[in-house]
Coordinates of C-alpha atoms in Angstrom, one line a residue:
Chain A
X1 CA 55.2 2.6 12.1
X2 CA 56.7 -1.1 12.1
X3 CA 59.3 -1.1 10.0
X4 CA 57.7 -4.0 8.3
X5 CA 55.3 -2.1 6.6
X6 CA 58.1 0.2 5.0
X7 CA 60.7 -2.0 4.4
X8 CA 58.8 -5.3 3.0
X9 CA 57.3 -5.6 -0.3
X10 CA 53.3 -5.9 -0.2
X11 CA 52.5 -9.1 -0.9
X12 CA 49.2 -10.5 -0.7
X13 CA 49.3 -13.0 3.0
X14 CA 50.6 -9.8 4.7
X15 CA 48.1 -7.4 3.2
X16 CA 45.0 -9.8 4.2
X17 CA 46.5 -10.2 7.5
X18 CA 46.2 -6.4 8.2
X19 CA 42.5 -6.2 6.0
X20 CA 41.7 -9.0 8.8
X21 CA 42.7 -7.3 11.6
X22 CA 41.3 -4.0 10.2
X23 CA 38.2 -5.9 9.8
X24 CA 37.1 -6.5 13.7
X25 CA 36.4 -2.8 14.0
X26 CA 34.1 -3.1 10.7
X27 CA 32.8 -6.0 12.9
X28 CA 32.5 -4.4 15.8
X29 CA 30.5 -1.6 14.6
X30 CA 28.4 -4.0 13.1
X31 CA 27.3 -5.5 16.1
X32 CA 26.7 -1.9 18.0
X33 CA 24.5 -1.2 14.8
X34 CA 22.6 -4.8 15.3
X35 CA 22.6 -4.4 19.3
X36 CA 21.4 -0.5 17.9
X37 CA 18.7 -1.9 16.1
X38 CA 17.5 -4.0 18.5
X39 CA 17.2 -2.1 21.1
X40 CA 15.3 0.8 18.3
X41 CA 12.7 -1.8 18.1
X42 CA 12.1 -2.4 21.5
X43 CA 12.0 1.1 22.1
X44 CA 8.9 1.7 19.9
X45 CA 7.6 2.5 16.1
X46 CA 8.9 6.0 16.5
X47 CA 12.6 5.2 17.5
X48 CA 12.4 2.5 15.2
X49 CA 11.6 4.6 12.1
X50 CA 14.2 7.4 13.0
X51 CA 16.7 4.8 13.2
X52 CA 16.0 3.0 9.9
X53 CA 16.2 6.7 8.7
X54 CA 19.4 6.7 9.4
X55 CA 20.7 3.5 8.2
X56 CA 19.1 3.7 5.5
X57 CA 20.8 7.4 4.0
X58 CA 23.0 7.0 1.8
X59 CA 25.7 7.6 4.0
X60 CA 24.5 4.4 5.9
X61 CA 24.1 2.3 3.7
X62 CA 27.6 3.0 2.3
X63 CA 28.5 2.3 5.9
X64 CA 26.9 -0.9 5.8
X65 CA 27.9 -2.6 2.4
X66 CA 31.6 -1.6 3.7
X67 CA 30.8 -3.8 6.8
X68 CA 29.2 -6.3 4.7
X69 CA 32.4 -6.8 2.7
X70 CA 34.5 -6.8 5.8
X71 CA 32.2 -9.0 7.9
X72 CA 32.2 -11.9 5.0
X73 CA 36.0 -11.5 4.7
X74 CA 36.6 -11.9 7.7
X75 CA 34.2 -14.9 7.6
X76 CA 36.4 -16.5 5.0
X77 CA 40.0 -15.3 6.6
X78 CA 38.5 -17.7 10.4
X79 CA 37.8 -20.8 7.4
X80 CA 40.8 -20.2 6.2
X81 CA 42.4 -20.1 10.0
X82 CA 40.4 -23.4 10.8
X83 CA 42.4 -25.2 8.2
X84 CA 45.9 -23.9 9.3
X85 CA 44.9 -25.2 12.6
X86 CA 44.8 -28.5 11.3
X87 CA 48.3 -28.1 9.7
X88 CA 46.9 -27.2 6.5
X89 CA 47.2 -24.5 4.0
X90 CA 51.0 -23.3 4.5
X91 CA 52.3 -24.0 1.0
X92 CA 53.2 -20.5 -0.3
X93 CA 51.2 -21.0 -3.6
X94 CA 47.9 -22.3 -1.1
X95 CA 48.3 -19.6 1.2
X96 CA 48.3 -17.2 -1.7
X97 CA 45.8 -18.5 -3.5
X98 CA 43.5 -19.0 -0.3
X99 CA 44.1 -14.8 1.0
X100 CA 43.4 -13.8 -2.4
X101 CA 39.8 -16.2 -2.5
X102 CA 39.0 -14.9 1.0
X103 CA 39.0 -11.4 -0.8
X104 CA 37.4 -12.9 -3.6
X105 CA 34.8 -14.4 -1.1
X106 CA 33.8 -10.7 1.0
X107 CA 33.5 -8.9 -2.2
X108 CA 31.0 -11.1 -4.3
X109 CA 29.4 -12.6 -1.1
X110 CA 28.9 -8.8 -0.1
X111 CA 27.9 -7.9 -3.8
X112 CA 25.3 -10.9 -3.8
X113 CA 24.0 -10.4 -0.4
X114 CA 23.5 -6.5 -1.9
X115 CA 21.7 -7.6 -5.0
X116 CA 19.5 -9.9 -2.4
X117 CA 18.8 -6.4 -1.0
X118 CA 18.2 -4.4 -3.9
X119 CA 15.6 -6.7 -5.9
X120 CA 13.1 -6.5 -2.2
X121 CA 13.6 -2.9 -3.0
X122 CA 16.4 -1.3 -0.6
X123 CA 18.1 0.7 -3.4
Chain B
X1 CA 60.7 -23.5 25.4
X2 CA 62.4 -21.7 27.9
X3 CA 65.5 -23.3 29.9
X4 CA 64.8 -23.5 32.8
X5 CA 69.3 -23.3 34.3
X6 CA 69.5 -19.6 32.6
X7 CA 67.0 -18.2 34.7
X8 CA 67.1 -17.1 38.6
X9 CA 65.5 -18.8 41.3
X10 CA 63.6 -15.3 41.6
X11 CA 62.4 -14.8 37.9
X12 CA 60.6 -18.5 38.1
X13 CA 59.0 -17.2 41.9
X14 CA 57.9 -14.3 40.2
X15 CA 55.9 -15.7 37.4
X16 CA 56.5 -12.8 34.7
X17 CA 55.8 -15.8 32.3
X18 CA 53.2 -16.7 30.8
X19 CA 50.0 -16.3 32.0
X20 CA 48.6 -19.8 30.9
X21 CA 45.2 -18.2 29.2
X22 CA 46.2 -18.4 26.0
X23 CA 44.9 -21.8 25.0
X24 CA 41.5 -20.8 26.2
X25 CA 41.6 -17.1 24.5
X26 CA 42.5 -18.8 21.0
X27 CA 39.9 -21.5 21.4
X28 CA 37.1 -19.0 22.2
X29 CA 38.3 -17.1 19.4
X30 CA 38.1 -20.6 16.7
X31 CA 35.3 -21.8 18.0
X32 CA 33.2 -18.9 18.2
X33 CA 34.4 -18.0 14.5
X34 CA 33.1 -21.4 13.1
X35 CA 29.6 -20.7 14.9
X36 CA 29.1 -17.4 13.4
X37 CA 29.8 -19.1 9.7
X38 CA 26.3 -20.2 9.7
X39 CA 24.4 -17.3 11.8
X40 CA 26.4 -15.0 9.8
X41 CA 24.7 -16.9 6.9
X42 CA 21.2 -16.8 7.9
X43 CA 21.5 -13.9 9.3
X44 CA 22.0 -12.3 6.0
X45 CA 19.3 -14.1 4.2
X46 CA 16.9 -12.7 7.4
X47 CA 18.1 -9.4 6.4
X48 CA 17.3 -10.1 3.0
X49 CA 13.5 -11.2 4.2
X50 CA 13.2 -8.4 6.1
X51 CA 13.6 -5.5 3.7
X52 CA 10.3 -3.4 3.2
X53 CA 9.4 -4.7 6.8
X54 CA 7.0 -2.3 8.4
X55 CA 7.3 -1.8 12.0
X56 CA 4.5 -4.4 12.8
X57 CA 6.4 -6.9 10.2
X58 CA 9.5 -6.8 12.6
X59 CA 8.2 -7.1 15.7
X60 CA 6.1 -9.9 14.6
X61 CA 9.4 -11.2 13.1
X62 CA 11.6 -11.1 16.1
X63 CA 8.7 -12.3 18.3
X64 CA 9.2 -15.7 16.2
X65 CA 11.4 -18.0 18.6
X66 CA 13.8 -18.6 15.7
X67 CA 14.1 -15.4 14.8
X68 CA 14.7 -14.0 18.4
X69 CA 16.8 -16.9 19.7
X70 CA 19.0 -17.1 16.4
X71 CA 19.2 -13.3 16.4
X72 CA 20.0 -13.6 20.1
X73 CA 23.0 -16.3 19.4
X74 CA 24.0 -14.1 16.3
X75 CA 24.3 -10.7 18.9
X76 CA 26.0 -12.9 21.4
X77 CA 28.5 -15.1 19.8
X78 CA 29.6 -12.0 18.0
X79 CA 30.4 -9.8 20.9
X80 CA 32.1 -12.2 22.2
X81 CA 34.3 -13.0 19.1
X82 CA 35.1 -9.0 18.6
X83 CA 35.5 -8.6 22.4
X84 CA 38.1 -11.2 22.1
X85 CA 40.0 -9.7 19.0
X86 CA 39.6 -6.5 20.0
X87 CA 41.3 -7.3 22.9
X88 CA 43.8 -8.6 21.3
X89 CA 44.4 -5.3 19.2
X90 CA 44.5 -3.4 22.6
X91 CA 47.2 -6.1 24.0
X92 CA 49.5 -6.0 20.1
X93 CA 49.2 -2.2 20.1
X94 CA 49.3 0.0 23.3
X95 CA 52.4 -0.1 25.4
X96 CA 51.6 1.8 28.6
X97 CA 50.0 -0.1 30.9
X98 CA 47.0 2.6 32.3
X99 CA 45.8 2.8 28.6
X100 CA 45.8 -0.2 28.2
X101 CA 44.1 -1.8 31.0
X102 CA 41.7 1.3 30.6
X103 CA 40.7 0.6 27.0
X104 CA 40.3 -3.5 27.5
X105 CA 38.0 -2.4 30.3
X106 CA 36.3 -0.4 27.9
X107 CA 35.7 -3.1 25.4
X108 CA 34.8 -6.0 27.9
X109 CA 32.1 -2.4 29.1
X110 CA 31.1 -1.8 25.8
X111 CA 30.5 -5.9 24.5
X112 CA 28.5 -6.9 27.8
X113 CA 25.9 -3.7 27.5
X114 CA 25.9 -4.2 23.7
X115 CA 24.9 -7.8 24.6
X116 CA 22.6 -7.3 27.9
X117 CA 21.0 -4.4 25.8
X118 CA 20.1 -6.2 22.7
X119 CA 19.0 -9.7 25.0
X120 CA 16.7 -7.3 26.8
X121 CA 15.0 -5.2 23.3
X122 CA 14.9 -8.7 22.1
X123 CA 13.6 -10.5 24.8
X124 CA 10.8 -7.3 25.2
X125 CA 9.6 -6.9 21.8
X126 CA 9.3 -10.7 21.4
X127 CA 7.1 -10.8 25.0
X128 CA 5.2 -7.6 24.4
X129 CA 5.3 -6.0 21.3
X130 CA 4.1 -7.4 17.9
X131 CA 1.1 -4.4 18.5

């Protein structure tokens, strides 16, 4: 364990930078699954109905709105990267309030994508 | 930063430094984050389209050259975003050296088939499926 993690207090720039970097394996798997479905198609109606089968348990599709969340996080964290690139964003109260919108952002861009999902009938 | 009078003639031959493919690492890594912002984006809103797809829906949907080319670019530029961060992970994290070079051979492996697999199912449904 770095003794970062036991000897800081949690505030919220170092708690997104770890959700960030936890979130390339959510992203990660997410692409497998795409690259997964993909290749299900190609491989015929059969394949392709066993794997939506899957995906779509319940198990899977709690699977899936986690990488949802983590995938439009993480979308947020590399906009909010962009701008430190360019020198901006480094005041404590902007960097705060920019890590806690890039939360903000996963969770109800995840929740609306969801919604999206729901009303065509996934839920 | 480095100065250069505190270090031996034999350290500078030897080149321990730095490896001088940062730059390029970090820019692949920016650049290929701002691209997926909008194929992240539509690709959501294809998802959303394609709910209640039957199987004939979604090959006829992937056999559209948007689809399958902006699917393709999704698949693509997103490998090799996570191939590069994971990377980075393997480099931040493991310590001895056979693990290490084992496991970032492992996740340049596992990126390229995910990619060269998924170009191919796309590529083949889109140029003989759709039933």
């Amino acid at each position: 364990m770095s003794p970062h993690l036991q000897v800081w207090r949690w505030h919220i720039t170092m708690a997104t930078s770890i959700l960030h970097r936890a979130s390339i394996f959510a992203l990660y798997l997410g692409l497998l699954l795409l690259a997964g479905w993909l290749v299900a198609l190609a491989a015929g109606p059969e394949v392709s109905a066993t794997y939506g089968a899957v995906i779509g348990s319940p198990l899977g599709l709690l699977v899936l709105f986690g990488i949802t969340v983590m995938v439009f996080f993480n979308l947020a964290y590399n906009v909010r990267q962009a701008f430190w690139d360019l020198g901006h964003g480094f005041q404590l109260k902007t960097a705060e309030a920019t890590a806690w919108a890039s939360i903000a952002f996963g969770v109800v861009a995840a929740i609306a994508f969801w919604a999206g999902l729901a009303i065509r009938g996934v839920l | 930063m480095s100065d250069q009078r505190f270090r031996t003639p034999r350290a500078i031959a030897v080149g321990t430094g730095s490896a001088h493919h940062g730059v390029h690492h970090f820019l692949v890594e920016r650049v290929s984050a701002l691209a997926l912002v909008p194929l992240v984006i539509w690709g959501g809103f294809a998802a959303v389209g394609l709910v209640g797809a039957d199987y004939g829906a979604a090959m006829e949907w992937i056999s559209h050259p948007i689809n399958g080319v902006l699917t393709g670019a999704l698949l693509i530029c997103g490998l090799i975003h996570a191939k590069n961060a994971m990377q980075v992970v393997i480099e931040d994290y493991i310590e001895r050296f056979i693990t290490k070079a084992a496991l970032l051979l492992l996740n340049l492996t596992v990126c390229t088939l995910a990619g060269a697999l998924g170009v191919f199912a796309i590529l083949k449904a889109a140029l003989t499926g759709g039933f």
